[in-house]
Amino acid sequence: KAGVTQTPRYLIKTRGQQVTLSCSPISGHRSVSWYQQTPGQGLQFLFEYFSETQRNKGNFPGRFSGRQFSNSRSEMNVSTLELGDSALYLCASSYRETNTEAFFGQGTRLTVV
Amino acid sequence: EDKVVQSPLSLVVHEGDTVTLNCSYEVTNFRSLLWYKQEKKAPTFLFMLTSSGIEKKSGRLSSILDKKELFSILNITATQTGDSAIYLCAVDFANAGGTSYGKLTFGQGTILTVHP
């Protein structure tokens, strides 16, 4: 069974640009969550999607948005990038209906210069 | 505000030692507590605990939850250099209907270093 796949693995962007990250969950998993990981703040929840609906959102500015497609794949978008957005962005998938075991992808390392 | 606190923040031991990592939490409508091991990038799932007093075990790792005192411990016996990693504790909490909000609240992590 393939794991959670995130693309791209690494990304370098300039301040003010926008970026789109992709996450393909484990087959059969309908919930996809996104997290930002930085040395200072640790792992922080961005948002969660289930069956194409955003069910929960963390305390991040509106520049961070996402969506989920009918095949459960999810994308996350960050507009008007700031230096502080440099982080490891992790995606996790779970079946969600009966348990909360969440499995993480390898992450996308975003560097904003 | 929901909070998850791990201790110690870092730990250095020698191969063969036994370590105990702590995780305490303050959340409303607790649903489950999860432990992860993060070596380079992807946190790897270790355990999910939902009931008090029932130990979960996998090889040299074990974990237990105390829902009355609101904490969990992760034990690693006979540590090996391959156990060096960040160990993360996360809590999932439920909405009024008892289902998950789909959000994990993480602790800061414990950095474990095992020397040969």
JSON list of C-alpha atoms in Angstrom, two decimals:
[
{"chain": "A", "resi": 1, "resn": "LYS", "atom": "CA", "xyz": [0.00, 0.00, 0.00]},
{"chain": "A", "resi": 2, "resn": "ALA", "atom": "CA", "xyz": [1.55, 3.29, -1.08]},
{"chain": "A", "resi": 3, "resn": "GLY", "atom": "CA", "xyz": [2.06, 5.90, 1.61]},
{"chain": "A", "resi": 4, "resn": "VAL", "atom": "CA", "xyz": [1.20, 9.57, 1.61]},
{"chain": "A", "resi": 5, "resn": "THR", "atom": "CA", "xyz": [2.92, 11.33, -1.28]},
{"chain": "A", "resi": 6, "resn": "GLN", "atom": "CA", "xyz": [3.80, 15.00, -1.24]},
{"chain": "A", "resi": 7, "resn": "THR", "atom": "CA", "xyz": [5.16, 17.00, -4.13]},
{"chain": "A", "resi": 8, "resn": "PRO", "atom": "CA", "xyz": [7.42, 18.76, -4.63]},
{"chain": "A", "resi": 9, "resn": "ARG", "atom": "CA", "xyz": [9.91, 17.72, -1.97]},
{"chain": "A", "resi": 10, "resn": "TYR", "atom": "CA", "xyz": [11.82, 21.00, -2.05]},
{"chain": "A", "resi": 11, "resn": "LEU", "atom": "CA", "xyz": [10.89, 24.46, -3.20]},
{"chain": "A", "resi": 12, "resn": "ILE", "atom": "CA", "xyz": [12.61, 27.84, -3.20]},
{"chain": "A", "resi": 13, "resn": "LYS", "atom": "CA", "xyz": [10.45, 30.89, -3.77]},
{"chain": "A", "resi": 14, "resn": "THR", "atom": "CA", "xyz": [10.87, 34.63, -3.57]},
{"chain": "A", "resi": 15, "resn": "ARG", "atom": "CA", "xyz": [8.94, 36.88, -1.22]},
{"chain": "A", "resi": 16, "resn": "GLY", "atom": "CA", "xyz": [5.64, 37.95, -2.71]},
{"chain": "A", "resi": 17, "resn": "GLN", "atom": "CA", "xyz": [5.26, 34.89, -4.91]},
{"chain": "A", "resi": 18, "resn": "GLN", "atom": "CA", "xyz": [2.68, 32.19, -4.41]},
{"chain": "A", "resi": 19, "resn": "VAL", "atom": "CA", "xyz": [3.13, 28.45, -4.12]},
{"chain": "A", "resi": 20, "resn": "THR", "atom": "CA", "xyz": [0.98, 25.34, -4.45]},
{"chain": "A", "resi": 21, "resn": "LEU", "atom": "CA", "xyz": [1.82, 22.11, -2.67]},
{"chain": "A", "resi": 22, "resn": "SER", "atom": "CA", "xyz": [0.24, 18.77, -3.41]},
{"chain": "A", "resi": 23, "resn": "CYS", "atom": "CA", "xyz": [-0.65, 15.77, -1.27]},
{"chain": "A", "resi": 24, "resn": "SER", "atom": "CA", "xyz": [-1.93, 12.36, -2.36]},
{"chain": "A", "resi": 25, "resn": "PRO", "atom": "CA", "xyz": [-3.31, 10.40, 0.60]},
{"chain": "A", "resi": 26, "resn": "ILE", "atom": "CA", "xyz": [-3.15, 6.69, 1.22]},
{"chain": "A", "resi": 27, "resn": "SER", "atom": "CA", "xyz": [-5.67, 4.89, -0.95]},
{"chain": "A", "resi": 28, "resn": "GLY", "atom": "CA", "xyz": [-9.04, 4.76, 0.80]},
{"chain": "A", "resi": 29, "resn": "HIS", "atom": "CA", "xyz": [-8.25, 7.61, 3.18]},
{"chain": "A", "resi": 30, "resn": "ARG", "atom": "CA", "xyz": [-10.69, 10.47, 2.91]},
{"chain": "A", "resi": 31, "resn": "SER", "atom": "CA", "xyz": [-9.24, 12.90, 5.42]},
{"chain": "A", "resi": 32, "resn": "VAL", "atom": "CA", "xyz": [-6.24, 15.06, 4.63]},
{"chain": "A", "resi": 33, "resn": "SER", "atom": "CA", "xyz": [-4.67, 17.44, 7.14]},
{"chain": "A", "resi": 34, "resn": "TRP", "atom": "CA", "xyz": [-1.90, 19.96, 6.63]},
{"chain": "A", "resi": 35, "resn": "TYR", "atom": "CA", "xyz": [0.68, 21.04, 9.19]},
{"chain": "A", "resi": 36, "resn": "GLN", "atom": "CA", "xyz": [3.48, 23.57, 9.24]},
{"chain": "A", "resi": 37, "resn": "GLN", "atom": "CA", "xyz": [6.63, 22.61, 11.10]},
{"chain": "A", "resi": 38, "resn": "THR", "atom": "CA", "xyz": [9.25, 25.18, 12.15]},
{"chain": "A", "resi": 39, "resn": "PRO", "atom": "CA", "xyz": [12.03, 24.92, 14.72]},
{"chain": "A", "resi": 40, "resn": "GLY", "atom": "CA", "xyz": [10.46, 27.61, 16.89]},
{"chain": "A", "resi": 41, "resn": "GLN", "atom": "CA", "xyz": [6.77, 26.66, 16.75]},
{"chain": "A", "resi": 42, "resn": "GLY", "atom": "CA", "xyz": [6.89, 22.92, 16.22]},
{"chain": "A", "resi": 43, "resn": "LEU", "atom": "CA", "xyz": [4.05, 21.26, 14.33]},
{"chain": "A", "resi": 44, "resn": "GLN", "atom": "CA", "xyz": [1.06, 23.52, 13.87]},
{"chain": "A", "resi": 45, "resn": "PHE", "atom": "CA", "xyz": [-2.25, 22.59, 12.32]},
{"chain": "A", "resi": 46, "resn": "LEU", "atom": "CA", "xyz": [-3.24, 24.43, 9.17]},
{"chain": "A", "resi": 47, "resn": "PHE", "atom": "CA", "xyz": [-6.49, 22.79, 8.01]},
{"chain": "A", "resi": 48, "resn": "GLU", "atom": "CA", "xyz": [-8.26, 19.51, 7.44]},
{"chain": "A", "resi": 49, "resn": "TYR", "atom": "CA", "xyz": [-10.37, 18.32, 4.56]},
{"chain": "A", "resi": 50, "resn": "PHE", "atom": "CA", "xyz": [-12.80, 15.45, 4.46]},
{"chain": "A", "resi": 51, "resn": "SER", "atom": "CA", "xyz": [-14.78, 14.53, 1.38]},
{"chain": "A", "resi": 52, "resn": "GLU", "atom": "CA", "xyz": [-13.85, 17.82, -0.29]},
{"chain": "A", "resi": 53, "resn": "THR", "atom": "CA", "xyz": [-15.04, 19.91, 2.66]},
{"chain": "A", "resi": 54, "resn": "GLN", "atom": "CA", "xyz": [-12.82, 21.91, 4.97]},
{"chain": "A", "resi": 55, "resn": "ARG", "atom": "CA", "xyz": [-13.88, 20.81, 8.44]},
{"chain": "A", "resi": 56, "resn": "ASN", "atom": "CA", "xyz": [-11.35, 22.62, 10.56]},
{"chain": "A", "resi": 57, "resn": "LYS", "atom": "CA", "xyz": [-8.87, 25.44, 10.20]},
{"chain": "A", "resi": 58, "resn": "GLY", "atom": "CA", "xyz": [-5.93, 26.52, 12.35]},
{"chain": "A", "resi": 59, "resn": "ASN", "atom": "CA", "xyz": [-4.84, 30.01, 13.28]},
{"chain": "A", "resi": 60, "resn": "PHE", "atom": "CA", "xyz": [-3.13, 31.00, 10.07]},
{"chain": "A", "resi": 61, "resn": "PRO", "atom": "CA", "xyz": [-3.76, 34.07, 7.91]},
{"chain": "A", "resi": 62, "resn": "GLY", "atom": "CA", "xyz": [-6.01, 33.93, 4.88]},
{"chain": "A", "resi": 63, "resn": "ARG", "atom": "CA", "xyz": [-2.95, 33.70, 2.63]},
{"chain": "A", "resi": 64, "resn": "PHE", "atom": "CA", "xyz": [-2.99, 29.99, 3.46]},
{"chain": "A", "resi": 65, "resn": "SER", "atom": "CA", "xyz": [-5.72, 28.09, 1.68]},
{"chain": "A", "resi": 66, "resn": "GLY", "atom": "CA", "xyz": [-6.40, 24.62, 0.47]},
{"chain": "A", "resi": 67, "resn": "ARG", "atom": "CA", "xyz": [-8.78, 22.34, -1.29]},
{"chain": "A", "resi": 68, "resn": "GLN", "atom": "CA", "xyz": [-9.53, 18.68, -1.74]},
{"chain": "A", "resi": 69, "resn": "PHE", "atom": "CA", "xyz": [-10.56, 16.92, -4.90]},
{"chain": "A", "resi": 70, "resn": "SER", "atom": "CA", "xyz": [-13.05, 14.11, -5.40]},
{"chain": "A", "resi": 71, "resn": "ASN", "atom": "CA", "xyz": [-10.20, 11.56, -5.42]},
{"chain": "A", "resi": 72, "resn": "SER", "atom": "CA", "xyz": [-9.14, 12.86, -1.96]},
{"chain": "A", "resi": 73, "resn": "ARG", "atom": "CA", "xyz": [-5.96, 14.46, -3.27]},
{"chain": "A", "resi": 74, "resn": "SER", "atom": "CA", "xyz": [-5.38, 17.82, -1.67]},
{"chain": "A", "resi": 75, "resn": "GLU", "atom": "CA", "xyz": [-3.56, 21.00, -2.53]},
{"chain": "A", "resi": 76, "resn": "MET", "atom": "CA", "xyz": [-2.40, 23.78, -0.30]},
{"chain": "A", "resi": 77, "resn": "ASN", "atom": "CA", "xyz": [-1.74, 27.28, -1.56]},
{"chain": "A", "resi": 78, "resn": "VAL", "atom": "CA", "xyz": [0.19, 30.10, 0.04]},
{"chain": "A", "resi": 79, "resn": "SER", "atom": "CA", "xyz": [-0.07, 33.51, -1.59]},
{"chain": "A", "resi": 80, "resn": "THR", "atom": "CA", "xyz": [2.13, 36.57, -1.11]},
{"chain": "A", "resi": 81, "resn": "LEU", "atom": "CA", "xyz": [4.90, 34.55, 0.49]},
{"chain": "A", "resi": 82, "resn": "GLU", "atom": "CA", "xyz": [6.78, 35.97, 3.46]},
{"chain": "A", "resi": 83, "resn": "LEU", "atom": "CA", "xyz": [10.17, 34.96, 4.82]},
{"chain": "A", "resi": 84, "resn": "GLY", "atom": "CA", "xyz": [8.44, 33.51, 7.88]},
{"chain": "A", "resi": 85, "resn": "ASP", "atom": "CA", "xyz": [6.59, 31.01, 5.69]},
{"chain": "A", "resi": 86, "resn": "SER", "atom": "CA", "xyz": [9.82, 29.06, 5.29]},
{"chain": "A", "resi": 87, "resn": "ALA", "atom": "CA", "xyz": [9.04, 25.71, 6.88]},
{"chain": "A", "resi": 88, "resn": "LEU", "atom": "CA", "xyz": [8.45, 22.03, 6.38]},
{"chain": "A", "resi": 89, "resn": "TYR", "atom": "CA", "xyz": [4.87, 21.50, 5.27]},
{"chain": "A", "resi": 90, "resn": "LEU", "atom": "CA", "xyz": [3.53, 18.11, 6.19]},
{"chain": "A", "resi": 91, "resn": "CYS", "atom": "CA", "xyz": [0.41, 16.42, 4.99]},
{"chain": "A", "resi": 92, "resn": "ALA", "atom": "CA", "xyz": [-1.28, 13.59, 6.88]},
{"chain": "A", "resi": 93, "resn": "SER", "atom": "CA", "xyz": [-4.06, 11.28, 5.81]},
{"chain": "A", "resi": 94, "resn": "SER", "atom": "CA", "xyz": [-6.40, 9.10, 7.79]},
{"chain": "A", "resi": 95, "resn": "TYR", "atom": "CA", "xyz": [-9.56, 7.11, 7.30]},
{"chain": "A", "resi": 96, "resn": "ARG", "atom": "CA", "xyz": [-11.04, 9.31, 9.98]},
{"chain": "A", "resi": 97, "resn": "GLU", "atom": "CA", "xyz": [-14.48, 7.70, 10.25]},
{"chain": "A", "resi": 98, "resn": "THR", "atom": "CA", "xyz": [-13.49, 5.01, 12.73]},
{"chain": "A", "resi": 99, "resn": "ASN", "atom": "CA", "xyz": [-10.08, 6.04, 14.01]},
{"chain": "A", "resi": 100, "resn": "THR", "atom": "CA", "xyz": [-7.71, 8.94, 14.10]},
{"chain": "A", "resi": 101, "resn": "GLU", "atom": "CA", "xyz": [-4.44, 7.27, 13.16]},
{"chain": "A", "resi": 102, "resn": "ALA", "atom": "CA", "xyz": [-2.87, 9.83, 10.87]},
{"chain": "A", "resi": 103, "resn": "PHE", "atom": "CA", "xyz": [-0.02, 8.93, 8.55]},
{"chain": "A", "resi": 104, "resn": "PHE", "atom": "CA", "xyz": [2.35, 11.60, 7.33]},
{"chain": "A", "resi": 105, "resn": "GLY", "atom": "CA", "xyz": [4.04, 12.23, 4.02]},
{"chain": "A", "resi": 106, "resn": "GLN", "atom": "CA", "xyz": [7.69, 13.18, 3.64]},
{"chain": "A", "resi": 107, "resn": "GLY", "atom": "CA", "xyz": [6.83, 16.85, 3.53]},
{"chain": "A", "resi": 108, "resn": "THR", "atom": "CA", "xyz": [7.69, 19.75, 1.30]},
{"chain": "A", "resi": 109, "resn": "ARG", "atom": "CA", "xyz": [10.57, 21.93, 2.42]},
{"chain": "A", "resi": 110, "resn": "LEU", "atom": "CA", "xyz": [9.69, 25.49, 1.41]},
{"chain": "A", "resi": 111, "resn": "THR", "atom": "CA", "xyz": [12.35, 28.17, 1.54]},
{"chain": "A", "resi": 112, "resn": "VAL", "atom": "CA", "xyz": [11.35, 31.78, 0.94]},
{"chain": "A", "resi": 113, "resn": "VAL", "atom": "CA", "xyz": [14.17, 34.14, 0.03]},
{"chain": "B", "resi": 1, "resn": "GLU", "atom": "CA", "xyz": [-6.74, 26.68, 25.04]},
{"chain": "B", "resi": 2, "resn": "ASP", "atom": "CA", "xyz": [-5.83, 23.07, 24.33]},
{"chain": "B", "resi": 3, "resn": "LYS", "atom": "CA", "xyz": [-2.27, 22.31, 25.30]},
{"chain": "B", "resi": 4, "resn": "VAL", "atom": "CA", "xyz": [0.14, 19.38, 25.00]},
{"chain": "B", "resi": 5, "resn": "VAL", "atom": "CA", "xyz": [3.43, 19.48, 26.92]},
{"chain": "B", "resi": 6, "resn": "GLN", "atom": "CA", "xyz": [6.26, 17.01, 26.55]},
{"chain": "B", "resi": 7, "resn": "SER", "atom": "CA", "xyz": [9.19, 16.44, 28.84]},
{"chain": "B", "resi": 8, "resn": "PRO", "atom": "CA", "xyz": [12.06, 16.34, 28.82]},
{"chain": "B", "resi": 9, "resn": "LEU", "atom": "CA", "xyz": [12.72, 18.47, 25.75]},
{"chain": "B", "resi": 10, "resn": "SER", "atom": "CA", "xyz": [15.96, 16.62, 25.13]},
{"chain": "B", "resi": 11, "resn": "LEU", "atom": "CA", "xyz": [17.63, 13.53, 26.45]},
{"chain": "B", "resi": 12, "resn": "VAL", "atom": "CA", "xyz": [21.04, 11.99, 25.86]},
{"chain": "B", "resi": 13, "resn": "VAL", "atom": "CA", "xyz": [21.60, 8.35, 26.80]},
{"chain": "B", "resi": 14, "resn": "HIS", "atom": "CA", "xyz": [23.88, 5.45, 25.96]},
{"chain": "B", "resi": 15, "resn": "GLU", "atom": "CA", "xyz": [22.94, 2.31, 24.10]},
{"chain": "B", "resi": 16, "resn": "GLY", "atom": "CA", "xyz": [21.23, -0.16, 26.35]},
{"chain": "B", "resi": 17, "resn": "ASP", "atom": "CA", "xyz": [19.66, 2.45, 28.62]},
{"chain": "B", "resi": 18, "resn": "THR", "atom": "CA", "xyz": [15.90, 2.62, 29.22]},
{"chain": "B", "resi": 19, "resn": "VAL", "atom": "CA", "xyz": [14.16, 5.93, 28.68]},
{"chain": "B", "resi": 20, "resn": "THR", "atom": "CA", "xyz": [10.76, 7.30, 29.64]},
{"chain": "B", "resi": 21, "resn": "LEU", "atom": "CA", "xyz": [9.26, 10.18, 27.71]},
{"chain": "B", "resi": 22, "resn": "ASN", "atom": "CA", "xyz": [6.36, 12.14, 29.15]},
{"chain": "B", "resi": 23, "resn": "CYS", "atom": "CA", "xyz": [3.37, 13.82, 27.59]},
{"chain": "B", "resi": 24, "resn": "SER", "atom": "CA", "xyz": [0.73, 15.75, 29.53]},
{"chain": "B", "resi": 25, "resn": "TYR", "atom": "CA", "xyz": [-2.28, 17.41, 28.01]},
{"chain": "B", "resi": 26, "resn": "GLU", "atom": "CA", "xyz": [-5.11, 19.80, 28.72]},
{"chain": "B", "resi": 27, "resn": "VAL", "atom": "CA", "xyz": [-7.81, 19.43, 26.12]},
{"chain": "B", "resi": 28, "resn": "THR", "atom": "CA", "xyz": [-11.54, 19.43, 26.19]},
{"chain": "B", "resi": 29, "resn": "ASN", "atom": "CA", "xyz": [-13.33, 16.40, 24.80]},
{"chain": "B", "resi": 30, "resn": "PHE", "atom": "CA", "xyz": [-10.28, 14.16, 24.57]},
{"chain": "B", "resi": 31, "resn": "ARG", "atom": "CA", "xyz": [-10.55, 11.48, 21.91]},
{"chain": "B", "resi": 32, "resn": "SER", "atom": "CA", "xyz": [-7.11, 9.91, 21.53]},
{"chain": "B", "resi": 33, "resn": "LEU", "atom": "CA", "xyz": [-3.41, 10.44, 22.09]},
{"chain": "B", "resi": 34, "resn": "LEU", "atom": "CA", "xyz": [-0.87, 9.54, 19.46]},
{"chain": "B", "resi": 35, "resn": "TRP", "atom": "CA", "xyz": [2.90, 9.07, 19.54]},
{"chain": "B", "resi": 36, "resn": "TYR", "atom": "CA", "xyz": [5.13, 9.63, 16.54]},
{"chain": "B", "resi": 37, "resn": "LYS", "atom": "CA", "xyz": [8.83, 9.24, 15.83]},
{"chain": "B", "resi": 38, "resn": "GLN", "atom": "CA", "xyz": [10.40, 11.80, 13.51]},
{"chain": "B", "resi": 39, "resn": "GLU", "atom": "CA", "xyz": [13.88, 11.09, 12.19]},
{"chain": "B", "resi": 40, "resn": "LYS", "atom": "CA", "xyz": [14.31, 13.27, 9.15]},
{"chain": "B", "resi": 41, "resn": "LYS", "atom": "CA", "xyz": [11.04, 14.42, 7.72]},
{"chain": "B", "resi": 42, "resn": "ALA", "atom": "CA", "xyz": [7.90, 12.30, 7.95]},
{"chain": "B", "resi": 43, "resn": "PRO", "atom": "CA", "xyz": [6.71, 11.60, 11.49]},
{"chain": "B", "resi": 44, "resn": "THR", "atom": "CA", "xyz": [6.21, 7.85, 11.72]},
{"chain": "B", "resi": 45, "resn": "PHE", "atom": "CA", "xyz": [3.16, 6.60, 13.60]},
{"chain": "B", "resi": 46, "resn": "LEU", "atom": "CA", "xyz": [3.97, 4.59, 16.74]},
{"chain": "B", "resi": 47, "resn": "PHE", "atom": "CA", "xyz": [0.87, 4.25, 18.92]},
{"chain": "B", "resi": 48, "resn": "MET", "atom": "CA", "xyz": [-2.64, 5.50, 19.36]},
{"chain": "B", "resi": 49, "resn": "LEU", "atom": "CA", "xyz": [-4.09, 5.38, 22.87]},
{"chain": "B", "resi": 50, "resn": "THR", "atom": "CA", "xyz": [-7.71, 5.88, 23.73]},
{"chain": "B", "resi": 51, "resn": "SER", "atom": "CA", "xyz": [-8.27, 3.98, 26.98]},
{"chain": "B", "resi": 52, "resn": "SER", "atom": "CA", "xyz": [-6.62, 4.43, 30.34]},
{"chain": "B", "resi": 53, "resn": "GLY", "atom": "CA", "xyz": [-4.37, 1.77, 31.77]},
{"chain": "B", "resi": 54, "resn": "ILE", "atom": "CA", "xyz": [-4.05, -0.38, 28.67]},
{"chain": "B", "resi": 55, "resn": "GLU", "atom": "CA", "xyz": [-0.43, -0.68, 27.62]},
{"chain": "B", "resi": 56, "resn": "LYS", "atom": "CA", "xyz": [0.38, -0.73, 23.95]},
{"chain": "B", "resi": 57, "resn": "LYS", "atom": "CA", "xyz": [3.59, -2.49, 23.00]},
{"chain": "B", "resi": 58, "resn": "SER", "atom": "CA", "xyz": [5.69, -2.81, 19.90]},
{"chain": "B", "resi": 59, "resn": "GLY", "atom": "CA", "xyz": [9.06, -4.47, 20.32]},
{"chain": "B", "resi": 60, "resn": "ARG", "atom": "CA", "xyz": [11.12, -2.39, 22.72]},
{"chain": "B", "resi": 61, "resn": "LEU", "atom": "CA", "xyz": [8.60, 0.45, 22.75]},
{"chain": "B", "resi": 62, "resn": "SER", "atom": "CA", "xyz": [5.56, 0.65, 24.96]},
{"chain": "B", "resi": 63, "resn": "SER", "atom": "CA", "xyz": [3.12, 3.34, 25.93]},
{"chain": "B", "resi": 64, "resn": "ILE", "atom": "CA", "xyz": [0.31, 3.85, 28.39]},
{"chain": "B", "resi": 65, "resn": "LEU", "atom": "CA", "xyz": [-2.32, 6.50, 28.96]},
{"chain": "B", "resi": 66, "resn": "ASP", "atom": "CA", "xyz": [-3.75, 7.88, 32.21]},
{"chain": "B", "resi": 67, "resn": "LYS", "atom": "CA", "xyz": [-6.94, 9.78, 31.41]},
{"chain": "B", "resi": 68, "resn": "LYS", "atom": "CA", "xyz": [-7.54, 10.73, 35.01]},
{"chain": "B", "resi": 69, "resn": "GLU", "atom": "CA", "xyz": [-4.18, 12.43, 35.43]},
{"chain": "B", "resi": 70, "resn": "LEU", "atom": "CA", "xyz": [-4.10, 13.53, 31.76]},
{"chain": "B", "resi": 71, "resn": "PHE", "atom": "CA", "xyz": [-0.76, 12.14, 30.72]},
{"chain": "B", "resi": 72, "resn": "SER", "atom": "CA", "xyz": [0.94, 9.42, 28.75]},
{"chain": "B", "resi": 73, "resn": "ILE", "atom": "CA", "xyz": [4.39, 7.90, 28.83]},
{"chain": "B", "resi": 74, "resn": "LEU", "atom": "CA", "xyz": [6.45, 6.30, 26.11]},
{"chain": "B", "resi": 75, "resn": "ASN", "atom": "CA", "xyz": [9.05, 3.79, 27.26]},
{"chain": "B", "resi": 76, "resn": "ILE", "atom": "CA", "xyz": [11.95, 2.59, 25.18]},
{"chain": "B", "resi": 77, "resn": "THR", "atom": "CA", "xyz": [14.00, -0.26, 26.63]},
{"chain": "B", "resi": 78, "resn": "ALA", "atom": "CA", "xyz": [17.50, -1.34, 25.56]},
{"chain": "B", "resi": 79, "resn": "THR", "atom": "CA", "xyz": [17.92, 1.79, 23.46]},
{"chain": "B", "resi": 80, "resn": "GLN", "atom": "CA", "xyz": [19.85, 1.64, 20.19]},
{"chain": "B", "resi": 81, "resn": "THR", "atom": "CA", "xyz": [21.46, 4.40, 18.13]},
{"chain": "B", "resi": 82, "resn": "GLY", "atom": "CA", "xyz": [18.62, 3.97, 15.65]},
{"chain": "B", "resi": 83, "resn": "ASP", "atom": "CA", "xyz": [16.22, 5.22, 18.31]},
{"chain": "B", "resi": 84, "resn": "SER", "atom": "CA", "xyz": [17.78, 8.69, 18.03]},
{"chain": "B", "resi": 85, "resn": "ALA", "atom": "CA", "xyz": [14.96, 10.92, 16.82]},
{"chain": "B", "resi": 86, "resn": "ILE", "atom": "CA", "xyz": [12.38, 13.46, 17.87]},
{"chain": "B", "resi": 87, "resn": "TYR", "atom": "CA", "xyz": [9.43, 11.84, 19.62]},
{"chain": "B", "resi": 88, "resn": "LEU", "atom": "CA", "xyz": [6.18, 13.69, 19.20]},
{"chain": "B", "resi": 89, "resn": "CYS", "atom": "CA", "xyz": [3.01, 13.38, 21.21]},
{"chain": "B", "resi": 90, "resn": "ALA", "atom": "CA", "xyz": [-0.27, 14.62, 19.75]},
{"chain": "B", "resi": 91, "resn": "VAL", "atom": "CA", "xyz": [-3.83, 14.76, 21.00]},
{"chain": "B", "resi": 92, "resn": "ASP", "atom": "CA", "xyz": [-7.01, 14.47, 18.99]},
{"chain": "B", "resi": 93, "resn": "PHE", "atom": "CA", "xyz": [-10.17, 15.85, 20.52]},
{"chain": "B", "resi": 94, "resn": "ALA", "atom": "CA", "xyz": [-13.80, 15.39, 19.65]},
{"chain": "B", "resi": 95, "resn": "ASN", "atom": "CA", "xyz": [-16.60, 17.73, 18.78]},
{"chain": "B", "resi": 96, "resn": "ALA", "atom": "CA", "xyz": [-19.93, 17.69, 20.58]},
{"chain": "B", "resi": 97, "resn": "GLY", "atom": "CA", "xyz": [-21.03, 14.76, 18.45]},
{"chain": "B", "resi": 98, "resn": "GLY", "atom": "CA", "xyz": [-18.05, 12.68, 19.56]},
{"chain": "B", "resi": 99, "resn": "THR", "atom": "CA", "xyz": [-16.29, 12.63, 16.21]},
{"chain": "B", "resi": 100, "resn": "SER", "atom": "CA", "xyz": [-12.89, 14.04, 15.55]},
{"chain": "B", "resi": 101, "resn": "TYR", "atom": "CA", "xyz": [-12.30, 17.65, 14.62]},
{"chain": "B", "resi": 102, "resn": "GLY", "atom": "CA", "xyz": [-9.62, 16.39, 12.28]},
{"chain": "B", "resi": 103, "resn": "LYS", "atom": "CA", "xyz": [-6.92, 18.34, 14.07]},
{"chain": "B", "resi": 104, "resn": "LEU", "atom": "CA", "xyz": [-3.98, 17.01, 16.04]},
{"chain": "B", "resi": 105, "resn": "THR", "atom": "CA", "xyz": [-2.46, 19.26, 18.68]},
{"chain": "B", "resi": 106, "resn": "PHE", "atom": "CA", "xyz": [1.23, 18.46, 19.05]},
{"chain": "B", "resi": 107, "resn": "GLY", "atom": "CA", "xyz": [3.66, 18.86, 21.90]},
{"chain": "B", "resi": 108, "resn": "GLN", "atom": "CA", "xyz": [7.08, 20.40, 21.33]},
{"chain": "B", "resi": 109, "resn": "GLY", "atom": "CA", "xyz": [8.69, 17.01, 21.00]},
{"chain": "B", "resi": 110, "resn": "THR", "atom": "CA", "xyz": [11.50, 15.26, 22.88]},
{"chain": "B", "resi": 111, "resn": "ILE", "atom": "CA", "xyz": [14.85, 15.05, 21.12]},
{"chain": "B", "resi": 112, "resn": "LEU", "atom": "CA", "xyz": [16.38, 11.70, 22.03]},
{"chain": "B", "resi": 113, "resn": "THR", "atom": "CA", "xyz": [20.06, 11.08, 21.30]},
{"chain": "B", "resi": 114, "resn": "VAL", "atom": "CA", "xyz": [21.46, 7.61, 21.86]},
{"chain": "B", "resi": 115, "resn": "HIS", "atom": "CA", "xyz": [25.25, 7.33, 21.92]},
{"chain": "B", "resi": 116, "resn": "PRO", "atom": "CA", "xyz": [27.00, 4.04, 21.11]}
]
